[in-house]
């Protein structure tokens, strides 16, 4: 027998070694962080002490594959992480240089989703959480109701969110009414509370900043439920949701009055307001069930349903 027995690497070590050899970068980084036992806040502090500040949000995005380090400062941070996490020099850096592992685009700007001259933009920018939120939507379920008069009546939303940065702040929800001068109203919340609401009467917008009912640590999830009531009574023919970040699952239900169904209905995606409709999908209409659109792995952009009423 050998004088000194060399222990076999455990499963975690083998998985890390495999990820460092084959990639992708996000998996290798995530496994290295898990092995180190260091939280994202401690990694952030280590990097800041070395003169390369990186937020815990960015570190979370790197480890989940939401974004990849590409700028010179980010690559310096990765080189420092190799030392802090105890992986071989350039092991993570070389994974970034490999072809076939394109980065995920950064979150899109509000201007792309609402248009550069939309009146809601100044109000959005006044919310700190609207630009650098510490909560990211993982799953979204929307339930829109349309009355017999063809006007939108209420919108119920259930979200699963994940904390990606400490301290957890809030998220901002923006909803537009169907006619100027009559913005929707936030009428209820569950598992969260509204800490600030701004109403823009003329363009017909309402913006609410929602905070989870309990404090969250990085990586934890929470459920947010809220409901808006429409106040304009104007017939409408569409509803959409704007996504800055990818979302694992999005379910949109539209409940029409059984005796007042549209003639046609279809789902669509837009890259920006006024752009051509993409991924157009016919949606069935029946009095027995709501029209619905489900999207798995929805990327940034605008997704919704559009319908037409009988003449």
PDB file of C-alpha atoms in Angstrom:
ATOM      1  CA  UNK A   1       0.000   0.000   0.000  1.00  0.00           C
ATOM      2  CA  UNK A   2       1.184   3.535  -0.611  1.00  0.00           C
ATOM      3  CA  UNK A   3       2.430   5.340   2.460  1.00  0.00           C
ATOM      4  CA  UNK A   4       0.062   8.221   1.850  1.00  0.00           C
ATOM      5  CA  UNK A   5      -3.388   7.545   0.422  1.00  0.00           C
ATOM      6  CA  UNK A   6      -4.633  10.227  -1.972  1.00  0.00           C
ATOM      7  CA  UNK A   7      -8.358  10.811  -1.388  1.00  0.00           C
ATOM      8  CA  UNK A   8     -10.611  10.597  -4.409  1.00  0.00           C
ATOM      9  CA  UNK A   9     -12.333  13.862  -5.289  1.00  0.00           C
ATOM     10  CA  UNK A  10     -15.918  13.910  -4.145  1.00  0.00           C
ATOM     11  CA  UNK A  11     -18.793  14.446  -6.540  1.00  0.00           C
ATOM     12  CA  UNK A  12     -18.725  18.238  -6.190  1.00  0.00           C
ATOM     13  CA  UNK A  13     -15.009  18.371  -6.989  1.00  0.00           C
ATOM     14  CA  UNK A  14     -15.483  16.139 -10.024  1.00  0.00           C
ATOM     15  CA  UNK A  15     -18.343  18.289 -11.298  1.00  0.00           C
ATOM     16  CA  UNK A  16     -16.270  21.434 -10.860  1.00  0.00           C
ATOM     17  CA  UNK A  17     -13.285  19.903 -12.633  1.00  0.00           C
ATOM     18  CA  UNK A  18     -15.539  18.810 -15.499  1.00  0.00           C
ATOM     19  CA  UNK A  19     -17.095  22.286 -15.781  1.00  0.00           C
ATOM     20  CA  UNK A  20     -13.678  23.980 -15.750  1.00  0.00           C
ATOM     21  CA  UNK A  21     -12.606  21.696 -18.577  1.00  0.00           C
ATOM     22  CA  UNK A  22     -15.727  21.812 -20.731  1.00  0.00           C
ATOM     23  CA  UNK A  23     -17.710  24.856 -19.628  1.00  0.00           C
ATOM     24  CA  UNK A  24     -19.943  26.679 -19.813  1.00  0.00           C
ATOM     25  CA  UNK A  25     -18.501  29.590 -17.859  1.00  0.00           C
ATOM     26  CA  UNK A  26     -21.660  30.155 -15.801  1.00  0.00           C
ATOM     27  CA  UNK A  27     -21.745  26.574 -14.519  1.00  0.00           C
ATOM     28  CA  UNK A  28     -18.041  26.554 -13.685  1.00  0.00           C
ATOM     29  CA  UNK A  29     -18.340  29.848 -11.812  1.00  0.00           C
ATOM     30  CA  UNK A  30     -21.444  28.711  -9.936  1.00  0.00           C
ATOM     31  CA  UNK A  31     -19.842  25.435  -8.823  1.00  0.00           C
ATOM     32  CA  UNK A  32     -16.666  27.252  -7.772  1.00  0.00           C
ATOM     33  CA  UNK A  33     -18.685  29.705  -5.683  1.00  0.00           C
ATOM     34  CA  UNK A  34     -20.638  26.876  -4.061  1.00  0.00           C
ATOM     35  CA  UNK A  35     -17.427  25.035  -3.185  1.00  0.00           C
ATOM     36  CA  UNK A  36     -15.858  28.157  -1.687  1.00  0.00           C
ATOM     37  CA  UNK A  37     -18.732  28.739   0.723  1.00  0.00           C
ATOM     38  CA  UNK A  38     -18.491  32.481   0.077  1.00  0.00           C
ATOM     39  CA  UNK A  39     -21.664  34.475  -0.444  1.00  0.00           C
ATOM     40  CA  UNK A  40     -22.003  36.992  -3.241  1.00  0.00           C
ATOM     41  CA  UNK A  41     -21.727  39.895  -0.801  1.00  0.00           C
ATOM     42  CA  UNK A  42     -18.362  38.600   0.467  1.00  0.00           C
ATOM     43  CA  UNK A  43     -17.114  38.096  -3.078  1.00  0.00           C
ATOM     44  CA  UNK A  44     -18.193  41.635  -3.895  1.00  0.00           C
ATOM     45  CA  UNK A  45     -16.238  42.939  -0.901  1.00  0.00           C
ATOM     46  CA  UNK A  46     -13.121  40.974  -1.886  1.00  0.00           C
ATOM     47  CA  UNK A  47     -13.247  42.389  -5.412  1.00  0.00           C
ATOM     48  CA  UNK A  48     -13.861  45.925  -4.155  1.00  0.00           C
ATOM     49  CA  UNK A  49     -10.867  45.659  -1.802  1.00  0.00           C
ATOM     50  CA  UNK A  50      -8.733  44.691  -4.801  1.00  0.00           C
ATOM     51  CA  UNK A  51      -9.899  47.763  -6.712  1.00  0.00           C
ATOM     52  CA  UNK A  52     -12.382  46.038  -9.047  1.00  0.00           C
ATOM     53  CA  UNK A  53     -15.912  46.818  -7.834  1.00  0.00           C
ATOM     54  CA  UNK A  54     -18.624  44.439  -9.091  1.00  0.00           C
ATOM     55  CA  UNK A  55     -22.182  44.393  -7.733  1.00  0.00           C
ATOM     56  CA  UNK A  56     -23.789  41.266  -6.342  1.00  0.00           C
ATOM     57  CA  UNK A  57     -26.406  41.614  -9.093  1.00  0.00           C
ATOM     58  CA  UNK A  58     -23.683  41.286 -11.729  1.00  0.00           C
ATOM     59  CA  UNK A  59     -22.108  38.323  -9.944  1.00  0.00           C
ATOM     60  CA  UNK A  60     -25.511  36.641  -9.765  1.00  0.00           C
ATOM     61  CA  UNK A  61     -26.074  37.237 -13.486  1.00  0.00           C
ATOM     62  CA  UNK A  62     -22.677  35.760 -14.322  1.00  0.00           C
ATOM     63  CA  UNK A  63     -23.260  32.591 -12.293  1.00  0.00           C
ATOM     64  CA  UNK A  64     -26.755  32.023 -13.752  1.00  0.00           C
ATOM     65  CA  UNK A  65     -25.729  32.782 -17.342  1.00  0.00           C
ATOM     66  CA  UNK A  66     -27.994  35.823 -17.614  1.00  0.00           C
ATOM     67  CA  UNK A  67     -24.982  37.919 -18.677  1.00  0.00           C
ATOM     68  CA  UNK A  68     -21.277  37.253 -19.249  1.00  0.00           C
ATOM     69  CA  UNK A  69     -18.230  39.359 -18.325  1.00  0.00           C
ATOM     70  CA  UNK A  70     -16.906  41.004 -21.463  1.00  0.00           C
ATOM     71  CA  UNK A  71     -15.571  44.464 -20.587  1.00  0.00           C
ATOM     72  CA  UNK A  72     -11.907  44.844 -19.500  1.00  0.00           C
ATOM     73  CA  UNK A  73     -12.883  45.601 -15.887  1.00  0.00           C
ATOM     74  CA  UNK A  74     -15.134  42.542 -15.824  1.00  0.00           C
ATOM     75  CA  UNK A  75     -12.345  40.311 -17.138  1.00  0.00           C
ATOM     76  CA  UNK A  76     -10.033  41.666 -14.429  1.00  0.00           C
ATOM     77  CA  UNK A  77     -12.692  40.697 -11.899  1.00  0.00           C
ATOM     78  CA  UNK A  78     -12.820  37.155 -13.305  1.00  0.00           C
ATOM     79  CA  UNK A  79      -9.031  36.835 -12.965  1.00  0.00           C
ATOM     80  CA  UNK A  80      -9.306  37.904  -9.323  1.00  0.00           C
ATOM     81  CA  UNK A  81     -12.168  35.467  -8.755  1.00  0.00           C
ATOM     82  CA  UNK A  82      -9.966  32.613  -9.931  1.00  0.00           C
ATOM     83  CA  UNK A  83      -7.602  33.352  -7.049  1.00  0.00           C
ATOM     84  CA  UNK A  84     -10.340  34.007  -4.469  1.00  0.00           C
ATOM     85  CA  UNK A  85     -12.237  30.838  -5.414  1.00  0.00           C
ATOM     86  CA  UNK A  86      -9.115  28.671  -5.547  1.00  0.00           C
ATOM     87  CA  UNK A  87      -9.369  27.524  -9.167  1.00  0.00           C
ATOM     88  CA  UNK A  88      -6.368  27.344 -11.519  1.00  0.00           C
ATOM     89  CA  UNK A  89      -5.182  30.593 -13.052  1.00  0.00           C
ATOM     90  CA  UNK A  90      -7.029  31.447 -16.313  1.00  0.00           C
ATOM     91  CA  UNK A  91      -9.387  28.470 -15.884  1.00  0.00           C
ATOM     92  CA  UNK A  92     -12.468  30.713 -15.919  1.00  0.00           C
ATOM     93  CA  UNK A  93     -10.972  33.318 -18.246  1.00  0.00           C
ATOM     94  CA  UNK A  94     -10.278  30.751 -20.946  1.00  0.00           C
ATOM     95  CA  UNK A  95     -13.874  29.518 -20.832  1.00  0.00           C
ATOM     96  CA  UNK A  96     -14.979  33.026 -21.800  1.00  0.00           C
ATOM     97  CA  UNK A  97     -12.620  33.015 -24.779  1.00  0.00           C
ATOM     98  CA  UNK A  98     -13.999  29.804 -26.261  1.00  0.00           C
ATOM     99  CA  UNK A  99     -16.184  30.019 -29.380  1.00  0.00           C
ATOM    100  CA  UNK A 100     -19.704  28.669 -29.212  1.00  0.00           C
ATOM    101  CA  UNK A 101     -20.599  30.219 -25.870  1.00  0.00           C
ATOM    102  CA  UNK A 102     -22.132  33.575 -26.774  1.00  0.00           C
ATOM    103  CA  UNK A 103     -23.065  35.894 -23.938  1.00  0.00           C
ATOM    104  CA  UNK A 104     -26.613  36.710 -22.973  1.00  0.00           C
ATOM    105  CA  UNK A 105     -27.570  40.298 -23.821  1.00  0.00           C
ATOM    106  CA  UNK A 106     -27.707  42.802 -20.983  1.00  0.00           C
ATOM    107  CA  UNK A 107     -31.172  43.869 -19.806  1.00  0.00           C
ATOM    108  CA  UNK A 108     -32.725  46.096 -22.437  1.00  0.00           C
ATOM    109  CA  UNK A 109     -33.327  49.772 -21.766  1.00  0.00           C
ATOM    110  CA  UNK A 110     -36.758  51.152 -20.992  1.00  0.00           C
ATOM    111  CA  UNK A 111     -36.504  53.386 -24.090  1.00  0.00           C
ATOM    112  CA  UNK A 112     -36.565  50.325 -26.303  1.00  0.00           C
ATOM    113  CA  UNK A 113     -39.674  48.945 -24.594  1.00  0.00           C
ATOM    114  CA  UNK A 114     -41.729  52.151 -24.338  1.00  0.00           C
ATOM    115  CA  UNK A 115     -40.236  54.308 -27.097  1.00  0.00           C
ATOM    116  CA  UNK A 116     -37.666  57.119 -26.615  1.00  0.00           C
ATOM    117  CA  UNK A 117     -40.257  59.903 -26.286  1.00  0.00           C
ATOM    118  CA  UNK A 118     -42.848  58.147 -24.150  1.00  0.00           C
ATOM    119  CA  UNK A 119     -44.067  60.309 -21.274  1.00  0.00           C
ATOM    120  CA  UNK A 120     -43.709  57.448 -18.776  1.00  0.00           C
ATOM    121  CA  UNK A 121     -39.894  57.422 -18.987  1.00  0.00           C
ATOM    122  CA  UNK A 122     -39.180  60.367 -16.636  1.00  0.00           C
ATOM    123  CA  UNK A 123     -41.482  58.835 -14.024  1.00  0.00           C
ATOM    124  CA  UNK A 124     -39.804  55.438 -14.401  1.00  0.00           C
ATOM    125  CA  UNK A 125     -36.366  56.982 -13.951  1.00  0.00           C
ATOM    126  CA  UNK A 126     -37.507  58.574 -10.685  1.00  0.00           C
ATOM    127  CA  UNK A 127     -37.773  55.059  -9.199  1.00  0.00           C
ATOM    128  CA  UNK A 128     -34.335  53.759  -8.271  1.00  0.00           C
ATOM    129  CA  UNK A 129     -35.616  50.187  -8.362  1.00  0.00           C
ATOM    130  CA  UNK A 130     -36.832  50.602 -11.960  1.00  0.00           C
ATOM    131  CA  UNK A 131     -33.284  50.839 -13.310  1.00  0.00           C
ATOM    132  CA  UNK A 132     -31.277  48.566 -11.011  1.00  0.00           C
ATOM    133  CA  UNK A 133     -33.790  46.302  -9.339  1.00  0.00           C
ATOM    134  CA  UNK A 134     -32.677  43.706  -6.842  1.00  0.00           C
ATOM    135  CA  UNK A 135     -35.628  41.467  -7.764  1.00  0.00           C
ATOM    136  CA  UNK A 136     -35.812  39.574 -11.050  1.00  0.00           C
ATOM    137  CA  UNK A 137     -39.019  37.950 -12.318  1.00  0.00           C
ATOM    138  CA  UNK A 138     -38.663  34.183 -12.723  1.00  0.00           C
ATOM    139  CA  UNK A 139     -42.265  33.290 -13.542  1.00  0.00           C
ATOM    140  CA  UNK A 140     -45.244  35.483 -14.406  1.00  0.00           C
ATOM    141  CA  UNK A 141     -48.976  34.687 -14.531  1.00  0.00           C
ATOM    142  CA  UNK A 142     -51.357  37.426 -15.704  1.00  0.00           C
ATOM    143  CA  UNK A 143     -55.144  37.258 -15.723  1.00  0.00           C
ATOM    144  CA  UNK A 144     -56.861  40.006 -17.713  1.00  0.00           C
ATOM    145  CA  UNK A 145     -60.660  40.435 -17.672  1.00  0.00           C
ATOM    146  CA  UNK A 146     -62.684  42.063 -20.465  1.00  0.00           C
ATOM    147  CA  UNK A 147     -66.308  43.055 -19.894  1.00  0.00           C
ATOM    148  CA  UNK A 148     -69.346  42.595 -22.109  1.00  0.00           C
ATOM    149  CA  UNK A 149     -68.894  46.225 -23.229  1.00  0.00           C
ATOM    150  CA  UNK A 150     -65.471  45.157 -24.661  1.00  0.00           C
ATOM    151  CA  UNK A 151     -63.506  47.305 -22.196  1.00  0.00           C
ATOM    152  CA  UNK A 152     -60.746  46.012 -19.912  1.00  0.00           C
ATOM    153  CA  UNK A 153     -61.989  45.742 -16.338  1.00  0.00           C
ATOM    154  CA  UNK A 154     -59.204  44.315 -14.170  1.00  0.00           C
ATOM    155  CA  UNK A 155     -55.766  42.730 -14.254  1.00  0.00           C
ATOM    156  CA  UNK A 156     -54.609  40.194 -11.676  1.00  0.00           C
ATOM    157  CA  UNK A 157     -50.922  39.305 -11.563  1.00  0.00           C
ATOM    158  CA  UNK A 158     -48.959  36.619  -9.740  1.00  0.00           C
ATOM    159  CA  UNK A 159     -45.165  36.767  -9.973  1.00  0.00           C
ATOM    160  CA  UNK A 160     -42.367  34.606  -8.657  1.00  0.00           C
ATOM    161  CA  UNK A 161     -39.319  36.799  -8.119  1.00  0.00           C
ATOM    162  CA  UNK A 162     -35.757  36.008  -7.076  1.00  0.00           C
ATOM    163  CA  UNK A 163     -33.489  38.279  -5.049  1.00  0.00           C
ATOM    164  CA  UNK A 164     -30.218  38.877  -6.905  1.00  0.00           C
ATOM    165  CA  UNK A 165     -28.690  41.625  -4.786  1.00  0.00           C
ATOM    166  CA  UNK A 166     -28.541  42.681  -1.158  1.00  0.00           C
ATOM    167  CA  UNK A 167     -30.152  44.633   0.284  1.00  0.00           C
ATOM    168  CA  UNK A 168     -33.334  43.624  -1.496  1.00  0.00           C
ATOM    169  CA  UNK A 169     -35.157  46.763  -2.567  1.00  0.00           C
ATOM    170  CA  UNK A 170     -38.317  46.586  -4.638  1.00  0.00           C
ATOM    171  CA  UNK A 171     -39.673  46.250  -8.148  1.00  0.00           C
ATOM    172  CA  UNK A 172     -41.638  48.733 -10.197  1.00  0.00           C
ATOM    173  CA  UNK A 173     -44.786  47.862 -12.141  1.00  0.00           C
ATOM    174  CA  UNK A 174     -46.038  50.201 -14.889  1.00  0.00           C
ATOM    175  CA  UNK A 175     -49.517  49.860 -16.403  1.00  0.00           C
ATOM    176  CA  UNK A 176     -51.160  51.983 -19.085  1.00  0.00           C
ATOM    177  CA  UNK A 177     -54.864  52.599 -19.429  1.00  0.00           C
ATOM    178  CA  UNK A 178     -56.783  52.557 -22.685  1.00  0.00           C
ATOM    179  CA  UNK A 179     -57.568  56.274 -22.804  1.00  0.00           C
ATOM    180  CA  UNK A 180     -55.776  59.449 -21.658  1.00  0.00           C
ATOM    181  CA  UNK A 181     -57.028  60.888 -18.407  1.00  0.00           C
ATOM    182  CA  UNK A 182     -58.156  57.564 -16.948  1.00  0.00           C
ATOM    183  CA  UNK A 183     -55.190  55.624 -15.538  1.00  0.00           C
ATOM    184  CA  UNK A 184     -55.752  52.226 -13.889  1.00  0.00           C
ATOM    185  CA  UNK A 185     -55.832  51.945 -10.073  1.00  0.00           C
ATOM    186  CA  UNK A 186     -53.881  49.555  -7.876  1.00  0.00           C
ATOM    187  CA  UNK A 187     -56.677  48.026  -5.794  1.00  0.00           C
ATOM    188  CA  UNK A 188     -55.027  45.185  -3.871  1.00  0.00           C
ATOM    189  CA  UNK A 189     -51.748  43.451  -3.067  1.00  0.00           C
ATOM    190  CA  UNK A 190     -50.907  40.090  -1.495  1.00  0.00           C
ATOM    191  CA  UNK A 191     -47.525  38.941  -0.124  1.00  0.00           C
ATOM    192  CA  UNK A 192     -46.200  42.419  -0.911  1.00  0.00           C
ATOM    193  CA  UNK A 193     -47.024  46.070  -0.292  1.00  0.00           C
ATOM    194  CA  UNK A 194     -46.903  49.215  -2.366  1.00  0.00           C
ATOM    195  CA  UNK A 195     -44.470  51.723  -0.897  1.00  0.00           C
ATOM    196  CA  UNK A 196     -44.900  54.339  -3.612  1.00  0.00           C
ATOM    197  CA  UNK A 197     -47.406  54.893  -6.393  1.00  0.00           C
ATOM    198  CA  UNK A 198     -47.231  57.568  -9.091  1.00  0.00           C
ATOM    199  CA  UNK A 199     -50.242  58.383 -11.271  1.00  0.00           C
ATOM    200  CA  UNK A 200     -49.811  60.111 -14.638  1.00  0.00           C
ATOM    201  CA  UNK A 201     -53.366  61.161 -15.502  1.00  0.00           C
ATOM    202  CA  UNK A 202     -52.826  62.663 -18.936  1.00  0.00           C
ATOM    203  CA  UNK A 203     -50.971  59.743 -20.587  1.00  0.00           C
ATOM    204  CA  UNK A 204     -53.042  57.317 -18.490  1.00  0.00           C
ATOM    205  CA  UNK A 205     -50.256  55.530 -16.581  1.00  0.00           C
ATOM    206  CA  UNK A 206     -49.906  54.232 -13.048  1.00  0.00           C
ATOM    207  CA  UNK A 207     -46.547  53.119 -11.587  1.00  0.00           C
ATOM    208  CA  UNK A 208     -46.263  51.243  -8.302  1.00  0.00           C
ATOM    209  CA  UNK A 209     -43.178  50.225  -6.343  1.00  0.00           C
ATOM    210  CA  UNK A 210     -43.779  46.880  -4.641  1.00  0.00           C
ATOM    211  CA  UNK A 211     -41.800  45.414  -1.733  1.00  0.00           C
ATOM    212  CA  UNK A 212     -42.025  41.739  -0.642  1.00  0.00           C
ATOM    213  CA  UNK A 213     -43.731  41.128   2.696  1.00  0.00           C
ATOM    214  CA  UNK A 214     -40.571  39.519   4.109  1.00  0.00           C
ATOM    215  CA  UNK A 215     -36.883  40.216   3.756  1.00  0.00           C
ATOM    216  CA  UNK A 216     -35.018  38.071   1.220  1.00  0.00           C
ATOM    217  CA  UNK A 217     -31.434  36.884   0.981  1.00  0.00           C
ATOM    218  CA  UNK A 218     -29.685  36.618  -2.374  1.00  0.00           C
ATOM    219  CA  UNK A 219     -30.980  33.562  -4.216  1.00  0.00           C
ATOM    220  CA  UNK A 220     -34.284  33.371  -2.334  1.00  0.00           C
ATOM    221  CA  UNK A 221     -37.628  33.569  -4.133  1.00  0.00           C
ATOM    222  CA  UNK A 222     -40.907  35.206  -3.168  1.00  0.00           C
ATOM    223  CA  UNK A 223     -44.455  35.468  -4.526  1.00  0.00           C
ATOM    224  CA  UNK A 224     -45.956  38.856  -5.354  1.00  0.00           C
ATOM    225  CA  UNK A 225     -49.644  39.229  -6.153  1.00  0.00           C
ATOM    226  CA  UNK A 226     -51.385  42.454  -7.115  1.00  0.00           C
ATOM    227  CA  UNK A 227     -54.490  43.653  -8.937  1.00  0.00           C
ATOM    228  CA  UNK A 228     -55.285  46.737 -10.999  1.00  0.00           C
ATOM    229  CA  UNK A 229     -58.728  48.031 -11.947  1.00  0.00           C
ATOM    230  CA  UNK A 230     -59.251  49.815 -15.272  1.00  0.00           C
ATOM    231  CA  UNK A 231     -61.314  52.990 -15.070  1.00  0.00           C
ATOM    232  CA  UNK A 232     -61.784  54.255 -18.627  1.00  0.00           C
ATOM    233  CA  UNK A 233     -64.578  52.004 -19.955  1.00  0.00           C
ATOM    234  CA  UNK A 234     -63.134  52.224 -23.474  1.00  0.00           C
ATOM    235  CA  UNK A 235     -63.237  49.121 -25.730  1.00  0.00           C
ATOM    236  CA  UNK A 236     -59.775  47.771 -26.428  1.00  0.00           C
ATOM    237  CA  UNK A 237     -58.214  45.184 -28.711  1.00  0.00           C
ATOM    238  CA  UNK A 238     -54.867  44.225 -27.110  1.00  0.00           C
ATOM    239  CA  UNK A 239     -52.777  43.785 -23.994  1.00  0.00           C
ATOM    240  CA  UNK A 240     -49.023  43.276 -23.680  1.00  0.00           C
ATOM    241  CA  UNK A 241     -46.241  43.027 -21.111  1.00  0.00           C
ATOM    242  CA  UNK A 242     -42.752  44.520 -21.455  1.00  0.00           C
ATOM    243  CA  UNK A 243     -39.753  42.431 -20.334  1.00  0.00           C
ATOM    244  CA  UNK A 244     -36.297  43.864 -19.659  1.00  0.00           C
ATOM    245  CA  UNK A 245     -34.927  40.471 -18.600  1.00  0.00           C
ATOM    246  CA  UNK A 246     -35.493  36.902 -19.775  1.00  0.00           C
ATOM    247  CA  UNK A 247     -38.304  35.119 -17.910  1.00  0.00           C
ATOM    248  CA  UNK A 248     -38.540  31.347 -17.510  1.00  0.00           C
ATOM    249  CA  UNK A 249     -42.307  31.228 -17.991  1.00  0.00           C
ATOM    250  CA  UNK A 250     -45.067  33.720 -18.881  1.00  0.00           C
ATOM    251  CA  UNK A 251     -48.746  32.797 -18.900  1.00  0.00           C
ATOM    252  CA  UNK A 252     -51.224  35.432 -20.097  1.00  0.00           C
ATOM    253  CA  UNK A 253     -54.944  34.660 -19.753  1.00  0.00           C
ATOM    254  CA  UNK A 254     -57.648  36.896 -21.192  1.00  0.00           C
ATOM    255  CA  UNK A 255     -61.153  36.262 -19.851  1.00  0.00           C
ATOM    256  CA  UNK A 256     -63.811  37.575 -22.230  1.00  0.00           C
ATOM    257  CA  UNK A 257     -67.480  37.783 -21.324  1.00  0.00           C
ATOM    258  CA  UNK A 258     -69.022  34.479 -22.571  1.00  0.00           C
ATOM    259  CA  UNK A 259     -71.661  36.268 -24.646  1.00  0.00           C
ATOM    260  CA  UNK A 260     -69.193  38.797 -26.091  1.00  0.00           C
ATOM    261  CA  UNK A 261     -66.292  36.905 -27.659  1.00  0.00           C
ATOM    262  CA  UNK A 262     -63.947  38.501 -30.212  1.00  0.00           C
ATOM    263  CA  UNK A 263     -63.967  37.334 -33.806  1.00  0.00           C
ATOM    264  CA  UNK A 264     -60.226  36.528 -33.816  1.00  0.00           C
ATOM    265  CA  UNK A 265     -57.321  36.465 -31.364  1.00  0.00           C
ATOM    266  CA  UNK A 266     -53.583  35.943 -31.742  1.00  0.00           C
ATOM    267  CA  UNK A 267     -50.406  36.110 -29.668  1.00  0.00           C
ATOM    268  CA  UNK A 268     -47.395  38.133 -30.773  1.00  0.00           C
ATOM    269  CA  UNK A 269     -43.956  39.431 -29.879  1.00  0.00           C
ATOM    270  CA  UNK A 270     -42.516  42.879 -30.579  1.00  0.00           C
ATOM    271  CA  UNK A 271     -38.884  43.940 -30.327  1.00  0.00           C
ATOM    272  CA  UNK A 272     -39.979  47.555 -29.812  1.00  0.00           C
ATOM    273  CA  UNK A 273     -43.209  49.616 -29.965  1.00  0.00           C
ATOM    274  CA  UNK A 274     -44.415  50.046 -33.507  1.00  0.00           C
ATOM    275  CA  UNK A 275     -42.231  47.225 -34.780  1.00  0.00           C
ATOM    276  CA  UNK A 276     -43.536  44.288 -36.803  1.00  0.00           C
ATOM    277  CA  UNK A 277     -45.314  41.507 -34.936  1.00  0.00           C
ATOM    278  CA  UNK A 278     -43.218  38.349 -34.665  1.00  0.00           C
ATOM    279  CA  UNK A 279     -43.971  34.799 -33.492  1.00  0.00           C
ATOM    280  CA  UNK A 280     -47.627  35.344 -34.397  1.00  0.00           C
ATOM    281  CA  UNK A 281     -49.777  32.506 -33.012  1.00  0.00           C
ATOM    282  CA  UNK A 282     -53.506  31.932 -33.468  1.00  0.00           C
ATOM    283  CA  UNK A 283     -55.318  31.622 -30.125  1.00  0.00           C
ATOM    284  CA  UNK A 284     -58.535  29.625 -29.701  1.00  0.00           C
ATOM    285  CA  UNK A 285     -61.676  31.392 -28.476  1.00  0.00           C
ATOM    286  CA  UNK A 286     -64.381  29.578 -26.521  1.00  0.00           C
ATOM    287  CA  UNK A 287     -66.918  30.603 -23.858  1.00  0.00           C
ATOM    288  CA  UNK A 288     -65.746  27.688 -21.686  1.00  0.00           C
ATOM    289  CA  UNK A 289     -62.149  28.830 -21.126  1.00  0.00           C
ATOM    290  CA  UNK A 290     -60.006  31.967 -21.316  1.00  0.00           C
ATOM    291  CA  UNK A 291     -57.882  32.764 -24.313  1.00  0.00           C
ATOM    292  CA  UNK A 292     -54.280  32.246 -23.292  1.00  0.00           C
ATOM    293  CA  UNK A 293     -50.701  32.517 -24.438  1.00  0.00           C
ATOM    294  CA  UNK A 294     -47.862  30.645 -22.734  1.00  0.00           C
ATOM    295  CA  UNK A 295     -44.235  31.398 -23.458  1.00  0.00           C
ATOM    296  CA  UNK A 296     -41.341  29.360 -22.074  1.00  0.00           C
ATOM    297  CA  UNK A 297     -37.962  31.049 -21.850  1.00  0.00           C
ATOM    298  CA  UNK A 298     -39.275  34.454 -22.907  1.00  0.00           C
ATOM    299  CA  UNK A 299     -36.472  36.851 -23.816  1.00  0.00           C
ATOM    300  CA  UNK A 300     -36.515  40.640 -23.444  1.00  0.00           C
ATOM    301  CA  UNK A 301     -39.133  42.453 -25.500  1.00  0.00           C
ATOM    302  CA  UNK A 302     -42.891  42.893 -25.685  1.00  0.00           C
ATOM    303  CA  UNK A 303     -45.314  39.957 -25.624  1.00  0.00           C
ATOM    304  CA  UNK A 304     -49.071  40.019 -25.692  1.00  0.00           C
ATOM    305  CA  UNK A 305     -52.438  39.154 -27.196  1.00  0.00           C
ATOM    306  CA  UNK A 306     -54.395  41.070 -29.809  1.00  0.00           C
ATOM    307  CA  UNK A 307     -58.003  40.490 -30.789  1.00  0.00           C
ATOM    308  CA  UNK A 308     -60.626  41.891 -33.162  1.00  0.00           C
ATOM    309  CA  UNK A 309     -64.304  42.395 -32.454  1.00  0.00           C
ATOM    310  CA  UNK A 310     -67.123  41.349 -34.780  1.00  0.00           C
ATOM    311  CA  UNK A 311     -68.458  44.147 -36.964  1.00  0.00           C
TER     312      UNK A 311
END
